[in-house]
PDB file of C-alpha atoms and ligand atoms in Angstrom:
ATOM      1  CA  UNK A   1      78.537  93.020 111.609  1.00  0.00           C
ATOM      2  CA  UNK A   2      81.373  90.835 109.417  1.00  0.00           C
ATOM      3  CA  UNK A   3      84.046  89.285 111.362  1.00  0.00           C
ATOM      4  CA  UNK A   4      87.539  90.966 111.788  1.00  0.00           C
ATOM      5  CA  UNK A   5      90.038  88.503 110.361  1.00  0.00           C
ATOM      6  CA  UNK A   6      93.702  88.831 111.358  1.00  0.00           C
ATOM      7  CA  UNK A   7      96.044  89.680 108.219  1.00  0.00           C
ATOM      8  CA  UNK A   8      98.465  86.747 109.836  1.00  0.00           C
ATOM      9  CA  UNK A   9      95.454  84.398 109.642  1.00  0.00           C
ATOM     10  CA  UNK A  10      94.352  84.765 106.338  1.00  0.00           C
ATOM     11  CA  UNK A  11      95.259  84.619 102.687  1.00  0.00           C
ATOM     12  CA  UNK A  12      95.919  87.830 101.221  1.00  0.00           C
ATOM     13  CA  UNK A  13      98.294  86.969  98.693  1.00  0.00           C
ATOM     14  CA  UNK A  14      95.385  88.323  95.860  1.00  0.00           C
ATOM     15  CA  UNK A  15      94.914  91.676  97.370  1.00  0.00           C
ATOM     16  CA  UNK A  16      97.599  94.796  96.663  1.00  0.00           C
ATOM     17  CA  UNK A  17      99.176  96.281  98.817  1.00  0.00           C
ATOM     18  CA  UNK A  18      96.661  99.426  98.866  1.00  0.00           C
ATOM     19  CA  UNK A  19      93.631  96.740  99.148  1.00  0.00           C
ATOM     20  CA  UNK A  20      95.228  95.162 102.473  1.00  0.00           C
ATOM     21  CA  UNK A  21      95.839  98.980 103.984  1.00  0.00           C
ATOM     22  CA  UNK A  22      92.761  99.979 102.766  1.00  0.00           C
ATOM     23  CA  UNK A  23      91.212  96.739 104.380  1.00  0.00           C
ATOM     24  CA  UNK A  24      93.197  97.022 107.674  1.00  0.00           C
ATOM     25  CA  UNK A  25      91.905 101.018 107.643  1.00  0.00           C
ATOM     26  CA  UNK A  26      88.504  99.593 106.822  1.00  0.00           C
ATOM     27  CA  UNK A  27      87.952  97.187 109.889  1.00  0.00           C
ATOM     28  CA  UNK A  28      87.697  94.178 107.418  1.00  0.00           C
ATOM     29  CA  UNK A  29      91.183  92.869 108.031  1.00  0.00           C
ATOM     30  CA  UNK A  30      93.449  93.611 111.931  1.00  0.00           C
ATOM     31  CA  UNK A  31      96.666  93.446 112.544  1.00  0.00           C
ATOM     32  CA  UNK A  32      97.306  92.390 116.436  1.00  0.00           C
ATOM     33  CA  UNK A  33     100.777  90.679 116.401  1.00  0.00           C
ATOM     34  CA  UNK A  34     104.103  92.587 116.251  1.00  0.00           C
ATOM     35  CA  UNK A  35     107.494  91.520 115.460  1.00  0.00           C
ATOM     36  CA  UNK A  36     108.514  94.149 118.093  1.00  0.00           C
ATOM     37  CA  UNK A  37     108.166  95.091 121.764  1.00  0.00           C
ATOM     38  CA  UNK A  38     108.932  98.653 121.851  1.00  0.00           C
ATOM     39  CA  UNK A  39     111.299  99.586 124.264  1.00  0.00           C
ATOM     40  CA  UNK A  40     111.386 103.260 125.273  1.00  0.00           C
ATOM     41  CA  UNK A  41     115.249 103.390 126.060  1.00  0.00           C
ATOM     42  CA  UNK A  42     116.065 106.588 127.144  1.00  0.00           C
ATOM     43  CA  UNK A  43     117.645 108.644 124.464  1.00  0.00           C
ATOM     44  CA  UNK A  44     121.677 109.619 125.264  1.00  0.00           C
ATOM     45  CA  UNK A  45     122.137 113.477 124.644  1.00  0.00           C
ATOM     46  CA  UNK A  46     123.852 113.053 121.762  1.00  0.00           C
ATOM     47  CA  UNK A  47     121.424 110.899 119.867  1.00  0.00           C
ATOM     48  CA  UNK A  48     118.956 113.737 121.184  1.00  0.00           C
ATOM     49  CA  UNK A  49     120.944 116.402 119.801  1.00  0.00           C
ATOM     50  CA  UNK A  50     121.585 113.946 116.647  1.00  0.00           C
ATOM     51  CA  UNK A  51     117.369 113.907 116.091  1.00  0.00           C
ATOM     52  CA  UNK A  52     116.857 117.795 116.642  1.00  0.00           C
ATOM     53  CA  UNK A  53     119.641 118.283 114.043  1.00  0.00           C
ATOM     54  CA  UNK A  54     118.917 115.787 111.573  1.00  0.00           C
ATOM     55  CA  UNK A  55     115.724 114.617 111.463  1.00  0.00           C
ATOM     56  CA  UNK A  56     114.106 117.693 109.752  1.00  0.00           C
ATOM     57  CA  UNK A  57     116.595 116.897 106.406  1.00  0.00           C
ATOM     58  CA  UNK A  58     116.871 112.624 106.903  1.00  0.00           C
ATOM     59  CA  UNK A  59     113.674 111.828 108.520  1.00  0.00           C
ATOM     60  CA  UNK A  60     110.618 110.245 106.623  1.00  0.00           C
ATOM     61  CA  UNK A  61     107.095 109.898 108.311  1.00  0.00           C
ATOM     62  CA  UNK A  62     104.960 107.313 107.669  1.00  0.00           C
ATOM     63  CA  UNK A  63     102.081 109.433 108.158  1.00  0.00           C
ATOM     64  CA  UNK A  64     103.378 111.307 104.602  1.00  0.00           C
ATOM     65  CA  UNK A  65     102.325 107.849 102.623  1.00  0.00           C
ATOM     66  CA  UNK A  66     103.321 107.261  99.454  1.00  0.00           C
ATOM     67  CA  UNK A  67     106.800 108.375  98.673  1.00  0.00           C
ATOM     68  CA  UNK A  68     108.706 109.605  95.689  1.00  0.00           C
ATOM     69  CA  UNK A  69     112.241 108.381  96.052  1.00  0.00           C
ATOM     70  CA  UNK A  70     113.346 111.019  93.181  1.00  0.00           C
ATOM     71  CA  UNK A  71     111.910 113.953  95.081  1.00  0.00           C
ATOM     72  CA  UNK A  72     113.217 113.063  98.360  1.00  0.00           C
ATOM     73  CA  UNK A  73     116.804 112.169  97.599  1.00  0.00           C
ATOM     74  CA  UNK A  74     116.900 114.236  93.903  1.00  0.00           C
ATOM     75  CA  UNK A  75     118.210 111.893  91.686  1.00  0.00           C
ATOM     76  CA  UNK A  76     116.618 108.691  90.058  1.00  0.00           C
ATOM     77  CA  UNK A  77     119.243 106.337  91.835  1.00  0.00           C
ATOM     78  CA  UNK A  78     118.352 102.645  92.539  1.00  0.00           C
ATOM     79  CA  UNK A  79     117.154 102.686  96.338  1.00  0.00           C
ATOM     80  CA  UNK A  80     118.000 100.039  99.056  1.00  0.00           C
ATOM     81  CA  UNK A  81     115.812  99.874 102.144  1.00  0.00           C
ATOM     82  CA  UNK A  82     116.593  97.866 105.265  1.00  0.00           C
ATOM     83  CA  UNK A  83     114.225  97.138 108.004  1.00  0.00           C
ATOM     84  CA  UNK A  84     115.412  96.889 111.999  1.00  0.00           C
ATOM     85  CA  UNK A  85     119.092  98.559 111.340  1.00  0.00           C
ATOM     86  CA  UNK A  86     119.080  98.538 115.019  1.00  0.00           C
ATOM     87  CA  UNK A  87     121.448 101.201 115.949  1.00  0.00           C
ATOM     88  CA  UNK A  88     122.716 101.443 112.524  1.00  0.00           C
ATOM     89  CA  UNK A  89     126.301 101.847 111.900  1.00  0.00           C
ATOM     90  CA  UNK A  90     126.628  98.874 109.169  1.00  0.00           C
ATOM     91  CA  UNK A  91     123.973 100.977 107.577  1.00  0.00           C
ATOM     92  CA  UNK A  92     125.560 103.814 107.556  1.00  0.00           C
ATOM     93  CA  UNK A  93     128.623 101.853 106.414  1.00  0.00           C
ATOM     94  CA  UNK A  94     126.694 100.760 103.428  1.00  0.00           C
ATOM     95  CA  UNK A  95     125.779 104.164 102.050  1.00  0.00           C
ATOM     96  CA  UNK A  96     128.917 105.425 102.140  1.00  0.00           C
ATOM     97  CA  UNK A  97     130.179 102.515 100.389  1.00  0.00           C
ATOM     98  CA  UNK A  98     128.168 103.154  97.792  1.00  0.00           C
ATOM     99  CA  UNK A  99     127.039 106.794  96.783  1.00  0.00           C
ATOM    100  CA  UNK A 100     125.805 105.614  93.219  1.00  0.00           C
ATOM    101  CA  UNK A 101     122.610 104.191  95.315  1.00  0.00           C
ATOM    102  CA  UNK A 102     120.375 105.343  97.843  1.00  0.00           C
ATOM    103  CA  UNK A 103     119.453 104.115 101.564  1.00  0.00           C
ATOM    104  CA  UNK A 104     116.069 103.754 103.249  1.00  0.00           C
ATOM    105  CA  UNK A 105     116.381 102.901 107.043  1.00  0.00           C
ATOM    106  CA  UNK A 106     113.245 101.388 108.490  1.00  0.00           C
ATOM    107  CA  UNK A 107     113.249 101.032 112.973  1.00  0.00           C
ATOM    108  CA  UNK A 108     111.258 101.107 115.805  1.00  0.00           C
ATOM    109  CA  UNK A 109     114.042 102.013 118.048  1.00  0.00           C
ATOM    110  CA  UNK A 110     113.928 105.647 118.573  1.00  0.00           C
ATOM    111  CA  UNK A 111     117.655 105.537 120.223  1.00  0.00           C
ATOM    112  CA  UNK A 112     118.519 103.454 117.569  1.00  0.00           C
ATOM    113  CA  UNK A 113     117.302 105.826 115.079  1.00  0.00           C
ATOM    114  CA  UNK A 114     119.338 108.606 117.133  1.00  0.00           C
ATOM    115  CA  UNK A 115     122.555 106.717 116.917  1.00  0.00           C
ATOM    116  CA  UNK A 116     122.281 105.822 113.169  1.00  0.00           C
ATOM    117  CA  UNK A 117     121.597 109.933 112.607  1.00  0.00           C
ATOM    118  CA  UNK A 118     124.791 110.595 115.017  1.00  0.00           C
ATOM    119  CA  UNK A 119     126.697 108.342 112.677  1.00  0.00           C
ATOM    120  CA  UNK A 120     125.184 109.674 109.512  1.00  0.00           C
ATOM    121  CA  UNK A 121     125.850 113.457 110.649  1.00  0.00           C
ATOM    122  CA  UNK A 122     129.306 112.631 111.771  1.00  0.00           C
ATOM    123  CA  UNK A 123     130.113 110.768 108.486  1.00  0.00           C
ATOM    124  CA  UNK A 124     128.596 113.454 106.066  1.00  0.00           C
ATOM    125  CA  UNK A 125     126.409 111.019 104.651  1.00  0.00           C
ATOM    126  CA  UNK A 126     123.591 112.240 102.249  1.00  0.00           C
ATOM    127  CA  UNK A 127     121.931 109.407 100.356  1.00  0.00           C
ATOM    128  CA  UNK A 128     119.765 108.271 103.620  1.00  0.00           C
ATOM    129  CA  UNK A 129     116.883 108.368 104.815  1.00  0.00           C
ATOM    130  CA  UNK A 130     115.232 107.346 107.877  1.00  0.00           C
ATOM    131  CA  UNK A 131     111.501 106.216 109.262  1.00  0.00           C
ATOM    132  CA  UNK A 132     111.333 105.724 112.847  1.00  0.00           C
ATOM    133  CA  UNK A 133     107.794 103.363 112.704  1.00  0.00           C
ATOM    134  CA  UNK A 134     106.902  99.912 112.496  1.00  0.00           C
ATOM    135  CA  UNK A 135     108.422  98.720 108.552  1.00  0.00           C
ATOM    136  CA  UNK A 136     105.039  96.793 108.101  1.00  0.00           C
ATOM    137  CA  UNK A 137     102.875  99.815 108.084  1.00  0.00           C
ATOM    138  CA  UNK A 138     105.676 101.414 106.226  1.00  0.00           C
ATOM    139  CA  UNK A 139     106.146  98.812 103.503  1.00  0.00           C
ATOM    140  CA  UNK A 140     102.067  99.043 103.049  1.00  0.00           C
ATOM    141  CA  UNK A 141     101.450 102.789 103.088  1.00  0.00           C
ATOM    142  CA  UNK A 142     104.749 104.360 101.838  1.00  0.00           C
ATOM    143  CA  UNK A 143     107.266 102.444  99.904  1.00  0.00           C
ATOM    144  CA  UNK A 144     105.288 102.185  96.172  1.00  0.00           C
ATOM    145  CA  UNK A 145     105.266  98.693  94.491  1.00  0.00           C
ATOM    146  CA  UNK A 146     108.044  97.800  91.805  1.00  0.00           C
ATOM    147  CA  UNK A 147     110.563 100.472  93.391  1.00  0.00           C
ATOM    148  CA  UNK A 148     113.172  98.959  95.070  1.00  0.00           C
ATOM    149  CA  UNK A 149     116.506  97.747  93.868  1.00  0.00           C
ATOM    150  CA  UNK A 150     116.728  95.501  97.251  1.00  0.00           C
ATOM    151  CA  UNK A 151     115.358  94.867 100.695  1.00  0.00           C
ATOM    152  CA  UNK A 152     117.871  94.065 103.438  1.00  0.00           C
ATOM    153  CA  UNK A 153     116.595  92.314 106.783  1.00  0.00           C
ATOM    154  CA  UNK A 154     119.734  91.738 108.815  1.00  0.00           C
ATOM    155  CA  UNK A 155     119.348  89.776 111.859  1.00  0.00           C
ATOM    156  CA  UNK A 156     115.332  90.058 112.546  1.00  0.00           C
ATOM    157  CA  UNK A 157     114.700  89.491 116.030  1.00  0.00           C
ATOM    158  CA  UNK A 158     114.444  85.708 116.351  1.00  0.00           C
ATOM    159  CA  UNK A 159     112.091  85.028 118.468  1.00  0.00           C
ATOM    160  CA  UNK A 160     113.413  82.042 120.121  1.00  0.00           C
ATOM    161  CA  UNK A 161     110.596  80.241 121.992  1.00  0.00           C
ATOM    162  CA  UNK A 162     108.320  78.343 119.121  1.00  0.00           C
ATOM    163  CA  UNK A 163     104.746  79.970 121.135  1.00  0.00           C
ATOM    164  CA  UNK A 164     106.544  83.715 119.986  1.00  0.00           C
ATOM    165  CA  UNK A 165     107.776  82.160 116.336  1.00  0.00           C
ATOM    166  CA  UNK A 166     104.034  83.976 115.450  1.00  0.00           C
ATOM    167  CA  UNK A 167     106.223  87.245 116.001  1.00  0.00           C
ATOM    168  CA  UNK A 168     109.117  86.511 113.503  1.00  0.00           C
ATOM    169  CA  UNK A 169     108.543  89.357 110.633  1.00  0.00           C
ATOM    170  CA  UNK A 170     109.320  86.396 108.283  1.00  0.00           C
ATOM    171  CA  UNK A 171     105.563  85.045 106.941  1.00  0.00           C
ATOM    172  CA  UNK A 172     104.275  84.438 103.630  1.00  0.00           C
ATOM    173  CA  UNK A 173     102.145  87.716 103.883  1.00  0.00           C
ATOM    174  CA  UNK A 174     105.515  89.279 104.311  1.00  0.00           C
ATOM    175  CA  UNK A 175     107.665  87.736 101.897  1.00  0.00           C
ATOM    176  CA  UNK A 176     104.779  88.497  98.652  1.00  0.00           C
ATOM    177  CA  UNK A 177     104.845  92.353 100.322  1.00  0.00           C
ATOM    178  CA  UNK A 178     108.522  92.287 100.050  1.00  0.00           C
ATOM    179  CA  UNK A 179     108.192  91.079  96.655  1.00  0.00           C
ATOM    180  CA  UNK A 180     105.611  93.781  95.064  1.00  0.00           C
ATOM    181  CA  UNK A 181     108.073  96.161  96.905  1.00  0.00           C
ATOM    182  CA  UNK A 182     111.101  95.115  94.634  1.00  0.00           C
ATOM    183  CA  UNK A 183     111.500  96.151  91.139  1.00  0.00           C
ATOM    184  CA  UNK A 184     111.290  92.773  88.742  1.00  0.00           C
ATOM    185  CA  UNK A 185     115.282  91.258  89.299  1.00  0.00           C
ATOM    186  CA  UNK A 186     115.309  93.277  92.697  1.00  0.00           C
ATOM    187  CA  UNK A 187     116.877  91.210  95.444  1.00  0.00           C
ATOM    188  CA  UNK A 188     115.474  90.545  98.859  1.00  0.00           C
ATOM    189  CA  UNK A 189     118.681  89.862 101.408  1.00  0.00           C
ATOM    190  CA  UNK A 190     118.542  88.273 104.619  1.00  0.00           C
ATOM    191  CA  UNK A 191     120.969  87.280 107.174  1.00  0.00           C
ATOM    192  CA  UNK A 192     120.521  85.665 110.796  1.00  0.00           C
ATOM    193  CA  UNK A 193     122.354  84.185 113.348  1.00  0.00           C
ATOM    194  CA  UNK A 194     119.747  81.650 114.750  1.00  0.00           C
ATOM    195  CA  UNK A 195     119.628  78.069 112.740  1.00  0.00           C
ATOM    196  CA  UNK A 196     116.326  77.247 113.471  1.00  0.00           C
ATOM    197  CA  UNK A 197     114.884  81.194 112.197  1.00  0.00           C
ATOM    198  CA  UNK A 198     117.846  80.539 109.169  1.00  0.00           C
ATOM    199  CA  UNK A 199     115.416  77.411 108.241  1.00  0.00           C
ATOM    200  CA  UNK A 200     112.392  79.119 108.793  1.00  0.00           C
ATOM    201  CA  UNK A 201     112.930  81.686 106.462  1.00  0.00           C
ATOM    202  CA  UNK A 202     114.395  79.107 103.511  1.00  0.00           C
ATOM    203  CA  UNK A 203     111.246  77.827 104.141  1.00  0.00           C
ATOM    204  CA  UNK A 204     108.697  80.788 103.599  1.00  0.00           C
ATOM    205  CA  UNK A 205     110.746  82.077 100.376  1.00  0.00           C
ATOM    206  CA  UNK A 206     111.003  79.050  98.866  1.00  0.00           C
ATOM    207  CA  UNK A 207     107.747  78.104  98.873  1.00  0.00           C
ATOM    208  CA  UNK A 208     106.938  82.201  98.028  1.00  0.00           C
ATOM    209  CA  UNK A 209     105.506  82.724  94.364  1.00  0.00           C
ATOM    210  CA  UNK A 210     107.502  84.870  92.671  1.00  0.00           C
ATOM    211  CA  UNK A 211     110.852  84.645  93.632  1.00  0.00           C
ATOM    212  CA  UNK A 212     114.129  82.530  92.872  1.00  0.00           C
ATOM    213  CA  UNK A 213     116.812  81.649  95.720  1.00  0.00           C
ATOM    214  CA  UNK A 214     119.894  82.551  94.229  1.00  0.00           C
ATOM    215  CA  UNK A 215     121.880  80.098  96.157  1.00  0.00           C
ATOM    216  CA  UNK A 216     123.399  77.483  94.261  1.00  0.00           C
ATOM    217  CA  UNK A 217     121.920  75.148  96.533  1.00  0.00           C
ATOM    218  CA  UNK A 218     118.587  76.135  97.051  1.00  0.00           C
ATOM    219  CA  UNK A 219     119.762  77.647 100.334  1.00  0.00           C
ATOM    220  CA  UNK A 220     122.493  80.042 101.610  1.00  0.00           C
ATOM    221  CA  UNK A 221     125.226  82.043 100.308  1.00  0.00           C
ATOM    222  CA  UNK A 222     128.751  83.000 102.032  1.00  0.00           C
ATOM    223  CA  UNK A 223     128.256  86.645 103.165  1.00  0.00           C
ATOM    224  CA  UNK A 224     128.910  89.582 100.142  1.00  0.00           C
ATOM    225  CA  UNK A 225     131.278  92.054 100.531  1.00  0.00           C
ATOM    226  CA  UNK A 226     128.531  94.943 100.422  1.00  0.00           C
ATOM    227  CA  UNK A 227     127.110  93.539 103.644  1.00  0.00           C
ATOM    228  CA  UNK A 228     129.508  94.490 106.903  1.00  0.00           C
ATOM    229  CA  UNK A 229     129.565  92.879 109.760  1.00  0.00           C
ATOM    230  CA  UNK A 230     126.705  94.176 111.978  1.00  0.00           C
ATOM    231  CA  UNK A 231     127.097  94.925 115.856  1.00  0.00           C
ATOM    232  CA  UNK A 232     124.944  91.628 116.316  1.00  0.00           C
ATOM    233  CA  UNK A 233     127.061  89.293 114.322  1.00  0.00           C
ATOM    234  CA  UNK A 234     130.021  90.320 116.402  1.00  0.00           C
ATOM    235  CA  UNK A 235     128.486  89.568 118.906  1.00  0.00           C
ATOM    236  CA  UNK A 236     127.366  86.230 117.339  1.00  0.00           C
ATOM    237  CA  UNK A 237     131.149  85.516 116.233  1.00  0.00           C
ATOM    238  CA  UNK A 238     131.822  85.597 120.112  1.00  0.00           C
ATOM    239  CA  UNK A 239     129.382  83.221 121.118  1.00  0.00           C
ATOM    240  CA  UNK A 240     130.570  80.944 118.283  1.00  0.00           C
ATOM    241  CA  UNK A 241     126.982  81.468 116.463  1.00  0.00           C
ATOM    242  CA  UNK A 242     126.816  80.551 112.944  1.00  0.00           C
ATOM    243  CA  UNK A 243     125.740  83.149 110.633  1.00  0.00           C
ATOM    244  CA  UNK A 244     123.484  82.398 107.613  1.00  0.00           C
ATOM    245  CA  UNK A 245     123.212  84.911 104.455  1.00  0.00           C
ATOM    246  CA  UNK A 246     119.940  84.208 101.988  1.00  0.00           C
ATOM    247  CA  UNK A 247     119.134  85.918  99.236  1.00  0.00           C
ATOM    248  CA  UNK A 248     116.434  86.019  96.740  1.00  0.00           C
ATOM    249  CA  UNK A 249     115.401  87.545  93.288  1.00  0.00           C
ATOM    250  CA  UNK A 250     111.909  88.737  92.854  1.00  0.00           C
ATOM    251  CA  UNK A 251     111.050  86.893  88.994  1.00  0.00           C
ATOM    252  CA  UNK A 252     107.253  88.447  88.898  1.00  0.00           C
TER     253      UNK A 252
HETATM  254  C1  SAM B 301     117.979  91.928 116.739  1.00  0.00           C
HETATM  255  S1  SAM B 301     117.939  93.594 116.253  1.00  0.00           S
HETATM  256  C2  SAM B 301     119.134  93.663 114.923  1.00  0.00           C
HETATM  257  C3  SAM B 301     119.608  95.051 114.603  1.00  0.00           C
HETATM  258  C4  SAM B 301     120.615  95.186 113.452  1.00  0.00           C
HETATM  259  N1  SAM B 301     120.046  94.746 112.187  1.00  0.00           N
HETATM  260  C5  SAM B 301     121.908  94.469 113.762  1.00  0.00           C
HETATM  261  O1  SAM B 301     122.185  93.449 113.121  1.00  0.00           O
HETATM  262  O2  SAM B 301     122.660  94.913 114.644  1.00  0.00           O
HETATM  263  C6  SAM B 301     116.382  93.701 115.386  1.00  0.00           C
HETATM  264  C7  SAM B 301     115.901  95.122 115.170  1.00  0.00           C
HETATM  265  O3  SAM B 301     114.710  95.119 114.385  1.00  0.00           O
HETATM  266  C8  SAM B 301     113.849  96.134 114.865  1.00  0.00           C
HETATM  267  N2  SAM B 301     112.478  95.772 114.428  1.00  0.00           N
HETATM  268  C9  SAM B 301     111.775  94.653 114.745  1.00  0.00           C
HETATM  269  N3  SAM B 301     110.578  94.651 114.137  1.00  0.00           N
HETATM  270  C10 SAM B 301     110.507  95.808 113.427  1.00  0.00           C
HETATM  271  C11 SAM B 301     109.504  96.389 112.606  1.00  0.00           C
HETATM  272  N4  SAM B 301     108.323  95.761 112.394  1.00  0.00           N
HETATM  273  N5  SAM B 301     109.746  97.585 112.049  1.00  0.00           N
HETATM  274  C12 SAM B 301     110.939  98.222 112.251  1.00  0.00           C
HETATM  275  N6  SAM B 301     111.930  97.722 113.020  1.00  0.00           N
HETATM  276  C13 SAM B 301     111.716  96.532 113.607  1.00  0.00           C
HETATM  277  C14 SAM B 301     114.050  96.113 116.363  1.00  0.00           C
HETATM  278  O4  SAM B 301     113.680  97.337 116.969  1.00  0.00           O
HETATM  279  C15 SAM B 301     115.560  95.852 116.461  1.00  0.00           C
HETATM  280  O5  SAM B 301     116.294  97.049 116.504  1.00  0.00           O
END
């Protein structure tokens, strides 16, 4: 029998996206460590009532696959998706800033996913979408390759204690599946509030094939306007955290 290999441990940077499912599907490749714990928070009614509502018209499932952004939101719109929104009201904030483009929302969190569909309904929002699974499976079995017009990550969990930094969603593997996600001059934006994760993920992009930090300074940029302040950067601004923006350009 041939040896599982771990996708974290091993180079797949040659294999597509559908080679590395098909391989993880296959028993050839395993994926063991998550950049989550799931927490089953109990759901408040009205992010209850907000799923049984809204989740038959804004939810996507991963087990669908593929999708076809034009289908699902009926227009050929440029498409932003964002992975752990948490419970989502900067996202929400986004899309109605900006009805030219469309919204993908990628969480674990099923509350989270409940508030973000409270806000949505409440707001009359209708260019978003939601998946309530795990944005790596997501990113490999649904989102097709040279789509997006950007990926937000806005404050990943950080993972603070350097045996967990396994767990940070930021890896190589990551950043090229990022990449293939974006269309050619698509932009990959990420924001934290922990130095040390900031530094971390300077390092993976920069050294990622493919793309080009669009800092001036081969590192951060102040925040843009398009990104609001999200409930953990308050919370960041309290504590007197820092807050670092980066963002990238896929090139090929
Ligand atoms: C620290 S919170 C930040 C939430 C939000 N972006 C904010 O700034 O308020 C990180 C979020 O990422 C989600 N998350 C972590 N890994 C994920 C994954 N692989 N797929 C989807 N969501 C994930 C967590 O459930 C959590 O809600």
């Amino acid at each position: 029998m041939t040896e599982q290999k771990n996708t974290e441990q091993v180079d797949t940077s040659t294999d597509s996206q559908e080679t590395i499912a098909q391989k993880i599907k296959d028993g050839v490749y395993i994926r063991t460590i998550k950049s989550f714990v799931k927490r089953e928070g109990r759901l408040t009614k009205g992010q209850q009532g907000a799923l049984d509502q809204y989740w038959p018209t804004m939810g996507l499932e991963h087990k669908d696959g593929l999708i076809d952004f034009s289908a699902v939101f009926g227009n050929y719109n440029p498409v932003v998706a964002e992975i752990g929104f948490g419970m989502g009201k900067s996202l929400v904030e986004m899309a109605k800033a900006a009805p030219e483009k469309n919204f993908i929302g990628i969480e674990v969190h099923t509350p989270g996913v409940g508030a973000c569909l409270m806000e949505a309904g409440e707001q009359g929002i209708t260019n978003l979408r939601l998946y309530c699974h795990d944005a790596i499976e997501v990113l490999a079995d649904c989102i097709p390759q040279d789509s997006l017009a950007c990926m937000q990550l806005f404050f990943a969990d950080p993972w603070h204690k350097a045996r967990h930094h396994k767990r940070r969603i930021v890896q190589p593997l990551f950043a090229q599946n990022i990449r293939k996600s974006l269309k050619i001059g698509g932009i990959f934006h990420l924001a934290t509030d922990w130095e040390n994760y900031a530094e971390h993920m300077v390092e993976v992009l920069n050294d990622a094939p493919g793309y080009s930090n669009i800092a001036s300074n081969g590192d951060y940029i102040e925040r843009p306007d398009s990104r609001p302040l999200t409930k953990f950067e308050a919370r960041g601004h309290r504590l007197g955290h820092g807050v670092w923006d980066m963002m990238y350009q896929r090139e090929k």
